[in-house]
PDB file of C-alpha atoms and ligand atoms in Angstrom:
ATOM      1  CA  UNK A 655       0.000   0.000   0.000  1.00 36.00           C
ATOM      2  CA  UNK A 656       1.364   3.314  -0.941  1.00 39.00           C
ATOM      3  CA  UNK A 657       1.610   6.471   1.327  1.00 37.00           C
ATOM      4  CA  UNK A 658      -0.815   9.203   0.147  1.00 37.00           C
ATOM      5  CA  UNK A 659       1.482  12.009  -0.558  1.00 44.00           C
ATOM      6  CA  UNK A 660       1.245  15.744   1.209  1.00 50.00           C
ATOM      7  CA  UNK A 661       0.684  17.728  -1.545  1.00 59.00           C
ATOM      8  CA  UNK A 662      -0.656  20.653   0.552  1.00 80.00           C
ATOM      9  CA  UNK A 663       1.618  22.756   2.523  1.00 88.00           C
ATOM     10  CA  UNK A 664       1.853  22.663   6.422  1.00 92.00           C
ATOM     11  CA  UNK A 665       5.066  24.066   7.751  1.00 95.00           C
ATOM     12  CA  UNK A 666       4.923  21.986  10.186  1.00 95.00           C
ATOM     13  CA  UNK A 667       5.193  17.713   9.969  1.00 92.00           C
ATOM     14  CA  UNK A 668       6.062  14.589  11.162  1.00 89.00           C
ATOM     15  CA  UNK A 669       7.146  13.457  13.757  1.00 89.00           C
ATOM     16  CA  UNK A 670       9.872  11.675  11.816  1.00 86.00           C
ATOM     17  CA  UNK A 671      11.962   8.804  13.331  1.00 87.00           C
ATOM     18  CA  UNK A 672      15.854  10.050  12.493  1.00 84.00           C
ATOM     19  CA  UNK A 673      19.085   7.888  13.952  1.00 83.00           C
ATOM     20  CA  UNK A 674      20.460  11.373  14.545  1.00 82.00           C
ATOM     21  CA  UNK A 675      17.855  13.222  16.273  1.00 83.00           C
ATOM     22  CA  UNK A 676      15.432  10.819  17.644  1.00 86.00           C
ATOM     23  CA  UNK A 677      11.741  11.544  17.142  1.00 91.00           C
ATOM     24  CA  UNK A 678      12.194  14.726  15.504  1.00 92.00           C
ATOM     25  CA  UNK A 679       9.150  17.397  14.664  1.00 94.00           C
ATOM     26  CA  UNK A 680      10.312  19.057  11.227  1.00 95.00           C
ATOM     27  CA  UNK A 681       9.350  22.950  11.069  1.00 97.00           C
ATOM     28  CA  UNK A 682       9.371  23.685   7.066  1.00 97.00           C
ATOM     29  CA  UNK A 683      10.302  27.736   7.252  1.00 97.00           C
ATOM     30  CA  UNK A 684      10.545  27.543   2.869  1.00 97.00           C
ATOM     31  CA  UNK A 685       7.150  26.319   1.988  1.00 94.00           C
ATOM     32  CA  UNK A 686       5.910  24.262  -1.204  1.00 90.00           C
ATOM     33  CA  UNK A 687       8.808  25.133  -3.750  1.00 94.00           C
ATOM     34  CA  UNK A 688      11.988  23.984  -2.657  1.00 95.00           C
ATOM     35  CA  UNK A 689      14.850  26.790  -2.387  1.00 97.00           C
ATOM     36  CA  UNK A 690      18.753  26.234  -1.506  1.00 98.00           C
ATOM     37  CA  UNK A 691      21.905  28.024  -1.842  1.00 98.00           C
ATOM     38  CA  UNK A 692      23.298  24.482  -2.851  1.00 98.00           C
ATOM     39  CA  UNK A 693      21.532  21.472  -5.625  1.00 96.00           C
ATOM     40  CA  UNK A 694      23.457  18.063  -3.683  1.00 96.00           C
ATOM     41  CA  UNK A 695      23.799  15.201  -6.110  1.00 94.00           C
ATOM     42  CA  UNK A 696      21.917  13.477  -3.545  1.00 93.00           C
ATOM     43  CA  UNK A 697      19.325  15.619  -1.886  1.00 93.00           C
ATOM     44  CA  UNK A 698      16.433  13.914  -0.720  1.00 89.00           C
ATOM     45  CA  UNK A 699      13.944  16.388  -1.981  1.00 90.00           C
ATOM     46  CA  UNK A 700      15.130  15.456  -5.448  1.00 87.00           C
ATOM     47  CA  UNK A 701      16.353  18.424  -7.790  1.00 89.00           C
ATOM     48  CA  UNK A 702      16.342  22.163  -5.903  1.00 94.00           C
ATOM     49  CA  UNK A 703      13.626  24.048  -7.828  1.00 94.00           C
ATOM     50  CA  UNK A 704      15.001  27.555  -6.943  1.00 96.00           C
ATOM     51  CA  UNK A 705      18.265  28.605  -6.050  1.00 97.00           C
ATOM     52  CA  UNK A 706      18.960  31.492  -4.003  1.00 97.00           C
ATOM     53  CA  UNK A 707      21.409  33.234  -1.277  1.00 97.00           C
ATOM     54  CA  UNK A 708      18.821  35.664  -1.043  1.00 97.00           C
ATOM     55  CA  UNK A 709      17.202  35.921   2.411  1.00 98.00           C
ATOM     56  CA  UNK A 710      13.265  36.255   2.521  1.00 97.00           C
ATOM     57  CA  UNK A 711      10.139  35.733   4.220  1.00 97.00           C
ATOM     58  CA  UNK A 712       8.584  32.037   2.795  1.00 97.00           C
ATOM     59  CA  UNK A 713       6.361  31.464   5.508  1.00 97.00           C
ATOM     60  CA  UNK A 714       5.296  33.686   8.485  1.00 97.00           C
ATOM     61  CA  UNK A 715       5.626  33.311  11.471  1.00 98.00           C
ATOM     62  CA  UNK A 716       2.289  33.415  12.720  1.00 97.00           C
ATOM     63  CA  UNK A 717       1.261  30.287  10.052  1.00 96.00           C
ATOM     64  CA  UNK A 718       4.224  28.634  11.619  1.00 97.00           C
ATOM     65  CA  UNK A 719       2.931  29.460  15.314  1.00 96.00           C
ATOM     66  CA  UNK A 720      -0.907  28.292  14.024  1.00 94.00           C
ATOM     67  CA  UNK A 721       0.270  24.881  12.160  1.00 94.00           C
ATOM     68  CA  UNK A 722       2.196  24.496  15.456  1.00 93.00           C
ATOM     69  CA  UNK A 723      -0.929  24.815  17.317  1.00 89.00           C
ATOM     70  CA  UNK A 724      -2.685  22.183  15.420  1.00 84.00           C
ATOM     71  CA  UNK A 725      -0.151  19.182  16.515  1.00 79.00           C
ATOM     72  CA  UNK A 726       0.140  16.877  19.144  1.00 73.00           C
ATOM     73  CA  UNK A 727       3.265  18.026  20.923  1.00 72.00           C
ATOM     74  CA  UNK A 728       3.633  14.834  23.051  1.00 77.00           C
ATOM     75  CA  UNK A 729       6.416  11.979  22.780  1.00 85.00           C
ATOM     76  CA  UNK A 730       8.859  14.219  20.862  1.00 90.00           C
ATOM     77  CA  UNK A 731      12.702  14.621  21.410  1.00 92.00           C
ATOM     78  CA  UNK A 732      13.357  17.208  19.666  1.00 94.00           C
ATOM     79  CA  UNK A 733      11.968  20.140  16.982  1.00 95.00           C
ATOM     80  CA  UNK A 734      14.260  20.444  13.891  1.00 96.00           C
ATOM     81  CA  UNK A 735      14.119  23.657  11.601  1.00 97.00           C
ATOM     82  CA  UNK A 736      14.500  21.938   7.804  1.00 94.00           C
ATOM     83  CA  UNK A 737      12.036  21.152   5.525  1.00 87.00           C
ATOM     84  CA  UNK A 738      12.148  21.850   1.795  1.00 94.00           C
ATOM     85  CA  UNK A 739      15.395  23.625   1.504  1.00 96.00           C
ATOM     86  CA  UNK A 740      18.463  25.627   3.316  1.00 98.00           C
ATOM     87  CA  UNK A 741      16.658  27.063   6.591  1.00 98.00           C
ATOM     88  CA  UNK A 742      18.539  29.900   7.231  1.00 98.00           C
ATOM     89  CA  UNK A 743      17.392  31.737   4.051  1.00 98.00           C
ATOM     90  CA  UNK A 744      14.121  32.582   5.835  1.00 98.00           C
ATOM     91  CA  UNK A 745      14.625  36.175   6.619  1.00 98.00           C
ATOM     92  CA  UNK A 746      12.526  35.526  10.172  1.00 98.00           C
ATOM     93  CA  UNK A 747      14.563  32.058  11.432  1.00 98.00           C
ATOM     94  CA  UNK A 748      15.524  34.004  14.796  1.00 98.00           C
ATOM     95  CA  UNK A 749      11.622  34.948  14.885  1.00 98.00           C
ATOM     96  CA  UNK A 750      10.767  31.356  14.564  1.00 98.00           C
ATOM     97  CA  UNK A 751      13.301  29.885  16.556  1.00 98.00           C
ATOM     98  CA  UNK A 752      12.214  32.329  19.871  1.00 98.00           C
ATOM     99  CA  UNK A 753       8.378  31.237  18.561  1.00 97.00           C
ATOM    100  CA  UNK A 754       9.223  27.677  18.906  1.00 96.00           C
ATOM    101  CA  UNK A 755      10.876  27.594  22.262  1.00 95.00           C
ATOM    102  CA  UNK A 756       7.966  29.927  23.704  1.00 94.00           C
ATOM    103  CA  UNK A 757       5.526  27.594  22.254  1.00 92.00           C
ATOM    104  CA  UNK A 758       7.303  24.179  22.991  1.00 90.00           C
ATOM    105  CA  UNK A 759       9.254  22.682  25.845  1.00 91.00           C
ATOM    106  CA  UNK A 760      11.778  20.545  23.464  1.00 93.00           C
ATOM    107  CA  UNK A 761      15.042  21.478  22.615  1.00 96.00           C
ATOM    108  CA  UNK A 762      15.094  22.508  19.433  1.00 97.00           C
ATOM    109  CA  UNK A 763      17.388  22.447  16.408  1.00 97.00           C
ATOM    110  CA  UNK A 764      18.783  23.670  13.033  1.00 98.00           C
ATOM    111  CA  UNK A 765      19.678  21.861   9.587  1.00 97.00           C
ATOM    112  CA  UNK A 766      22.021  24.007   7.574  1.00 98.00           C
ATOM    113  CA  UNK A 767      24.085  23.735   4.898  1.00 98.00           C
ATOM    114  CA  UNK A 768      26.459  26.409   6.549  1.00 98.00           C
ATOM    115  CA  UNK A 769      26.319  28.996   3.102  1.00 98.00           C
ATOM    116  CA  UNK A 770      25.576  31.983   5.305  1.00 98.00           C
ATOM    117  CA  UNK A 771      27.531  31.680   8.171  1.00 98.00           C
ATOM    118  CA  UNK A 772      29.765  34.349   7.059  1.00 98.00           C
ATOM    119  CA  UNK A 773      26.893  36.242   7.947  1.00 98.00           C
ATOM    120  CA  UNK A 774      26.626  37.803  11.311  1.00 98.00           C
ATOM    121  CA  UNK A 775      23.363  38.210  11.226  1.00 98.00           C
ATOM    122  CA  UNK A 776      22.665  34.434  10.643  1.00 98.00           C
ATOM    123  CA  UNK A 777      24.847  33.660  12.862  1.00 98.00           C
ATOM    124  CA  UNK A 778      23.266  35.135  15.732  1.00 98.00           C
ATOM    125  CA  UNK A 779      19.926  34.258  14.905  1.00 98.00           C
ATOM    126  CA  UNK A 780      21.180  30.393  14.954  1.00 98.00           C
ATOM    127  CA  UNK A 781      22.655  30.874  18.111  1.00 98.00           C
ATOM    128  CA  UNK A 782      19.335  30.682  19.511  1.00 98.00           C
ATOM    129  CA  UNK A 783      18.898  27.263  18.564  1.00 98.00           C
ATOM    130  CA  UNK A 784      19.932  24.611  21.176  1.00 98.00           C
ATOM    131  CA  UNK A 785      21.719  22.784  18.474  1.00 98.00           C
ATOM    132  CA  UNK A 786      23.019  23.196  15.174  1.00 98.00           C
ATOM    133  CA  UNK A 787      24.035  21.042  12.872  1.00 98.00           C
ATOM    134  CA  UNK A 788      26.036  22.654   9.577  1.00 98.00           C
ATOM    135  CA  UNK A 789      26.849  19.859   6.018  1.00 98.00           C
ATOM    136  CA  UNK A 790      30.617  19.903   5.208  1.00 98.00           C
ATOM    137  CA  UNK A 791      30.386  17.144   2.284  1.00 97.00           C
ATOM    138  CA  UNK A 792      34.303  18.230   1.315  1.00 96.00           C
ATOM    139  CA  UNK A 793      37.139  19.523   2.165  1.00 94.00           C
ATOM    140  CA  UNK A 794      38.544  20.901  -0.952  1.00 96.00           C
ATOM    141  CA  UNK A 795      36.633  23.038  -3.690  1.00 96.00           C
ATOM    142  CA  UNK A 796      36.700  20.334  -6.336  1.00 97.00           C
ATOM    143  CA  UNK A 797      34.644  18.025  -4.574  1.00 97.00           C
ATOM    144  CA  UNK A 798      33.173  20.616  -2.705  1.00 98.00           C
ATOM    145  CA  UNK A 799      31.856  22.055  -6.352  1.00 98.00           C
ATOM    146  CA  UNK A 800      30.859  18.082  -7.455  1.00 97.00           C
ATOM    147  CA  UNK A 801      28.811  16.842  -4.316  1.00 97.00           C
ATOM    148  CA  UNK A 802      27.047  20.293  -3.298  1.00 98.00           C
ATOM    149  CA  UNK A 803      26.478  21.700  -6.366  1.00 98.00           C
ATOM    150  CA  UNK A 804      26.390  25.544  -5.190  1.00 98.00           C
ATOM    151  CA  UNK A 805      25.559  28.676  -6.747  1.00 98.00           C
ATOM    152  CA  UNK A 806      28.742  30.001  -7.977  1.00 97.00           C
ATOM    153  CA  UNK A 807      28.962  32.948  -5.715  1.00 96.00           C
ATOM    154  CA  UNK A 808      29.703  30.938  -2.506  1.00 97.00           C
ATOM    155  CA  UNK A 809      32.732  29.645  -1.554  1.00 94.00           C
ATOM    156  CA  UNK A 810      34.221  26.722   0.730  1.00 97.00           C
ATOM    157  CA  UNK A 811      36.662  28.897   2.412  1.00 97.00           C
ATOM    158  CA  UNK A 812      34.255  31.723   3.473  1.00 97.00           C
ATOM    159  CA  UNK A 813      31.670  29.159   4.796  1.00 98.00           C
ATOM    160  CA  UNK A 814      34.467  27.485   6.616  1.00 97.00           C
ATOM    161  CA  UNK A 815      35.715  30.898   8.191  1.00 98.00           C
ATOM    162  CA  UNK A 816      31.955  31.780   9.322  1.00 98.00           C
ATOM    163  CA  UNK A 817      31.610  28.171  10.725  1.00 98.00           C
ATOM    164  CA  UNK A 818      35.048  28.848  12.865  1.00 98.00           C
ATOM    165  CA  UNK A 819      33.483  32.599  13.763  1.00 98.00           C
ATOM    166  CA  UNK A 820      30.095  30.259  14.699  1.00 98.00           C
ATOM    167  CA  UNK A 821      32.218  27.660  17.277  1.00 98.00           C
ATOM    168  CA  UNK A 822      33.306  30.404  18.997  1.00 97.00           C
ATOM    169  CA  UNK A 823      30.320  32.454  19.778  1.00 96.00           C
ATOM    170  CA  UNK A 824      28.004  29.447  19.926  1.00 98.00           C
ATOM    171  CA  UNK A 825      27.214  27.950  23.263  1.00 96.00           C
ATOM    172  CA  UNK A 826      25.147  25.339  22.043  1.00 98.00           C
ATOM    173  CA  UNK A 827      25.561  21.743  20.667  1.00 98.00           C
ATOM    174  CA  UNK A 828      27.048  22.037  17.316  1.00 98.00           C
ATOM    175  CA  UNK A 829      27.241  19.436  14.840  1.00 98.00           C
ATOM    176  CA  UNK A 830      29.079  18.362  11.539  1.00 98.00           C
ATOM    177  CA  UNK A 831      26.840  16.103   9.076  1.00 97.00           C
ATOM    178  CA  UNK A 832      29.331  14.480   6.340  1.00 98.00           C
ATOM    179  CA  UNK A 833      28.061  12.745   3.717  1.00 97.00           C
ATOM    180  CA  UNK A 834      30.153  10.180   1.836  1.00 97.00           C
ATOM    181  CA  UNK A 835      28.960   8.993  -1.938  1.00 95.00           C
ATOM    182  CA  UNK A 836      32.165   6.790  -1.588  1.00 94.00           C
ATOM    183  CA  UNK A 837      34.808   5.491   0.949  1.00 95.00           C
ATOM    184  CA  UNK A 838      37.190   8.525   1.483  1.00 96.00           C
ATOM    185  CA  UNK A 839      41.107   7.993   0.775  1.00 96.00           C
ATOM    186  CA  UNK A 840      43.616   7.785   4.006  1.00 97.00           C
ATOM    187  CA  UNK A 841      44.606  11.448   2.971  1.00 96.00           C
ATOM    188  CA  UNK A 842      40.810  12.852   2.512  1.00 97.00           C
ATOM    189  CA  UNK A 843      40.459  11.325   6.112  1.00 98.00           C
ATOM    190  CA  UNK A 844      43.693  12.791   7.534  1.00 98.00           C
ATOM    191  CA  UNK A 845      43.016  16.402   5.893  1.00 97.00           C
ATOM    192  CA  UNK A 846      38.856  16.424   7.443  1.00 98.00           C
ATOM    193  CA  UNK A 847      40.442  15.631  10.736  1.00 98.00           C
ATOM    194  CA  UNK A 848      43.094  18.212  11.204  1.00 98.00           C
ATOM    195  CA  UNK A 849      39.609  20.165  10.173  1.00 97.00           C
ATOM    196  CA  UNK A 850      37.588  19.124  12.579  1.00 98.00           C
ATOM    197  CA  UNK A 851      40.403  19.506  15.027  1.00 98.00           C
ATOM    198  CA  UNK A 852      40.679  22.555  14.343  1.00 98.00           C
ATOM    199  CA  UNK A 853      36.870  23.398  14.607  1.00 98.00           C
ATOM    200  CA  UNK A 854      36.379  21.641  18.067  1.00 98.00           C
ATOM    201  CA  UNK A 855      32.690  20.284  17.205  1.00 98.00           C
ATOM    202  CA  UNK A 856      30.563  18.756  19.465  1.00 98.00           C
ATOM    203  CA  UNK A 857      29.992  15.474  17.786  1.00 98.00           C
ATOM    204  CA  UNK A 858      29.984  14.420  13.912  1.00 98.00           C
ATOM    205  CA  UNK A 859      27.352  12.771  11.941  1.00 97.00           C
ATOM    206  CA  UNK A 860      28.718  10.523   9.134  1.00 97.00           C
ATOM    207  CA  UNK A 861      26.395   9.693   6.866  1.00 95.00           C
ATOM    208  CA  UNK A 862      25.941   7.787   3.066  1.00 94.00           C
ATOM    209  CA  UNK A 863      22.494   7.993   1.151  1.00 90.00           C
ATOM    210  CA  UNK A 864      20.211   5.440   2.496  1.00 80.00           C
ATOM    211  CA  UNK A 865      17.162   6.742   1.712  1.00 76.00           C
ATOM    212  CA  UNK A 866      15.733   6.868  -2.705  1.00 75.00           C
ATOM    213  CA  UNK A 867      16.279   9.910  -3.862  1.00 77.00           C
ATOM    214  CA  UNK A 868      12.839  11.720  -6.175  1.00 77.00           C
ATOM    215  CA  UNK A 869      13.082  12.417  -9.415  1.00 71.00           C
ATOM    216  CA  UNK A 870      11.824  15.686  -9.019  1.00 69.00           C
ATOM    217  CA  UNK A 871      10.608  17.457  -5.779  1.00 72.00           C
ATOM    218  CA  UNK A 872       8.267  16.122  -3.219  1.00 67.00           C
ATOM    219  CA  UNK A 873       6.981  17.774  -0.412  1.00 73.00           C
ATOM    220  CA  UNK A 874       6.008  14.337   1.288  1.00 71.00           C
ATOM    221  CA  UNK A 875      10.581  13.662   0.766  1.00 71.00           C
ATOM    222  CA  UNK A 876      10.337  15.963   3.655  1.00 69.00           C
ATOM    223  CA  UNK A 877       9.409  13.091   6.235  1.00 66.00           C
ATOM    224  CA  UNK A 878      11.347   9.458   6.130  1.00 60.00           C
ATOM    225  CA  UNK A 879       8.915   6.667   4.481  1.00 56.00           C
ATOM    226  CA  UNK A 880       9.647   3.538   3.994  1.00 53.00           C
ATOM    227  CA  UNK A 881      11.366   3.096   0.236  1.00 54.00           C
ATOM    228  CA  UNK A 882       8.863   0.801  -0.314  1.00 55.00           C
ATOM    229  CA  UNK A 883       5.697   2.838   0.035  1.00 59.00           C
ATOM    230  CA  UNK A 884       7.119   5.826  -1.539  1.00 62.00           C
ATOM    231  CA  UNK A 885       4.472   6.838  -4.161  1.00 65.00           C
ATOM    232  CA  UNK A 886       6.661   8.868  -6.644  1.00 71.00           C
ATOM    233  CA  UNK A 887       9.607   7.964  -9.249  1.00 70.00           C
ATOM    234  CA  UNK A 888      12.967   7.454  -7.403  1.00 75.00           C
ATOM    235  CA  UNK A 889      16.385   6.223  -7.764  1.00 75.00           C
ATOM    236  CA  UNK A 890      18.661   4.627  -5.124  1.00 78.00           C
ATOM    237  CA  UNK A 891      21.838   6.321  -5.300  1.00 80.00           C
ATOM    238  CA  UNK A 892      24.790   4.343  -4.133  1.00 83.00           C
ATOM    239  CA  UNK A 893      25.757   3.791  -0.665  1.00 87.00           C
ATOM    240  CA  UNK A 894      29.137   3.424   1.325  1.00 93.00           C
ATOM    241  CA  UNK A 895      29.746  -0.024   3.827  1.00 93.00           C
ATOM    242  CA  UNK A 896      28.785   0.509   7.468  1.00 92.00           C
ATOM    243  CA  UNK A 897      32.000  -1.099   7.399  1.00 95.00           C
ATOM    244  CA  UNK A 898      33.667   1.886   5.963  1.00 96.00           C
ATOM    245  CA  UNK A 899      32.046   4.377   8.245  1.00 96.00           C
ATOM    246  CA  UNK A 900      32.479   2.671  10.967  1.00 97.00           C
ATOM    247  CA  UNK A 901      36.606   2.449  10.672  1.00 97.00           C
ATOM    248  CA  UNK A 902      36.392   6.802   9.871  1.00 98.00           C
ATOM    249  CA  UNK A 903      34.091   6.742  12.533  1.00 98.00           C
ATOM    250  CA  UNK A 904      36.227   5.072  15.081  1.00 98.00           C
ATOM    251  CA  UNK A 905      39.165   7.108  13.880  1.00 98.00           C
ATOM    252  CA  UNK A 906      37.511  10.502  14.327  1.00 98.00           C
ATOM    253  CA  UNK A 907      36.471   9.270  17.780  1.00 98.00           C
ATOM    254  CA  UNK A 908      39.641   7.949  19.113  1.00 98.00           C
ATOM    255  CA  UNK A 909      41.791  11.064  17.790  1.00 98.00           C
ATOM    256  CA  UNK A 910      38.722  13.116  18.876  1.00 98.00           C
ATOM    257  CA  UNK A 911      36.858  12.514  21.865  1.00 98.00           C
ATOM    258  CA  UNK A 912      33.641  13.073  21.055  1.00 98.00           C
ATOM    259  CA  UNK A 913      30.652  10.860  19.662  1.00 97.00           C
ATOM    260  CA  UNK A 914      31.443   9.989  16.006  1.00 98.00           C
ATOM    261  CA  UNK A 915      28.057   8.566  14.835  1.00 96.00           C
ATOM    262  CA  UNK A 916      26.646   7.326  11.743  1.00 94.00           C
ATOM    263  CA  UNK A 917      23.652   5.001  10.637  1.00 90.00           C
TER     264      UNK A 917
HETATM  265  S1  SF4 B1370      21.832  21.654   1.266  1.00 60.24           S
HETATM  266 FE1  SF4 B1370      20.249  20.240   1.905  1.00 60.24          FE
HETATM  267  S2  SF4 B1370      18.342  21.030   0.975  1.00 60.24           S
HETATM  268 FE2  SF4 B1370      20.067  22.049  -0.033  1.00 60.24          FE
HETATM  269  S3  SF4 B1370      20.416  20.801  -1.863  1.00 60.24           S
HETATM  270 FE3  SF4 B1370      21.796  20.053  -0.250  1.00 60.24          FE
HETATM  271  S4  SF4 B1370      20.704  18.373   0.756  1.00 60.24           S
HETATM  272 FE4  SF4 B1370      19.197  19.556  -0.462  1.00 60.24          FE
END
């Protein structure tokens, strides 16, 4: 039997099971047509409709504090700002995010792809959150340019500078999510660690693509279905050993000290 697919827009949805967040309540601050600062080869909301490093309003805040209203807040670990595209484009994120925490007693959280951290004002608007978690796919352009896909105004090294700015203001729990597409040479390992080293995070998230990716966008891609009752075209992109992620994993951790974790 197939999942009927959300086809209307809520900002808010779920509560989706994640292995990195527990039972997670996703509030969507982009709205029906997806919109990033990056297109990843393997987003799950299949290809980016609109790019953009231009900050706006997508969805008030007061729909966001009504759609809020309507769910059962019970049972939840956590509330995770994401949804259909790069979160911190929404001009009122600091709005939502002091919204949220008046509204809810959860911690709550932000997915970002880390393109405007070298913005101050971002910046201090995610410090709000409780926890952050920012995508370095790469550690040089090249692959940087390959896996993410951004618009060609951005640049690794800025986004890295902002992210070392963000560590040191940020009192919260931050957190690295890596994807890998395939196993990473002893030198691509040695180079992210001296990185994340450097950067001090509070855990990392290594992850490989285990869920189909659309075709084209879905607003239902926004939640975590099983593959098999996924009721639009997909394709399974290819996925790297636990085996493999567990051997960076336990290297990160040992040099490290902190939770390395991945799925
Ligand atoms: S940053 Fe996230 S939302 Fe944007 S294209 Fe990549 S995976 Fe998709």
């Amino acid at each position: 039997m197939k999942t009927t697919i959300a086809t209307h827009f809520t900002s808010v949805y779920g509560p989706v099971q994640s292995w990195r967040f527990g039972r997670s309540l996703g509030i969507d601050p982009i709205g029906s047509c997806s919109c990033c600062s990056f297109n990843c080869v393997y987003c799950q909301l299949g290809k980016i409709e609109r790019q953009s490093c231009t900050r706006q309003i997508f969805v008030t805040t007061e729909q966001i504090r009504q759609d809020l209203q309507s769910f059962k807040l019970c049972n939840l670990d956590t509330i995770t700002l994401s949804g259909s595209g790069e979160p911190t484009l929404a001009q009122n994120l600091g709005e939502i995010l002091v919204m949220a925490k008046e509204t809810i007693a959860k911690p709550i959280g932000v997915l970002t792809n880390g393109s405007l951290l070298p913005d101050l004002q971002v910046r201090e608007e995610l410090a709000i959150a409780d926890w952050v978690a920012v995508k370095i796919d790469a550690i040089d352009s090249d692959s940087f340019r390959r896996i993410d896909r951004p618009m060609s105004t951005i640049n690794l090294e800025e986004i890295w500078a902002g992210l070392l700015q963000f560590r040191q203001s940020y009192s919260g729990k931050l957190a690295i999510q890596t994807m890998l597409l395939t196993a990473w040479s002893d030198r691509q390992q040695t180079d992210y660690l001296h990185q994340m080293q450097t950067l001090q995070p509070d855990e990392i998230q290594l992850n490989t693509p285990t869920r189909p990716q659309p075709l084209v966008h879905q607003l239902a891609a926004r939640g975590n279905h099983p593959p098999q009752d996924l009721a639009y075209p997909t394709k399974q992109l290819k996925q790297v050993d636990s085996e493999v992620l567990q051997a960076f994993a336990d290297r990160l951790e040992t040099a490290m000290g902190i939770p390395v974790r991945y799925p």
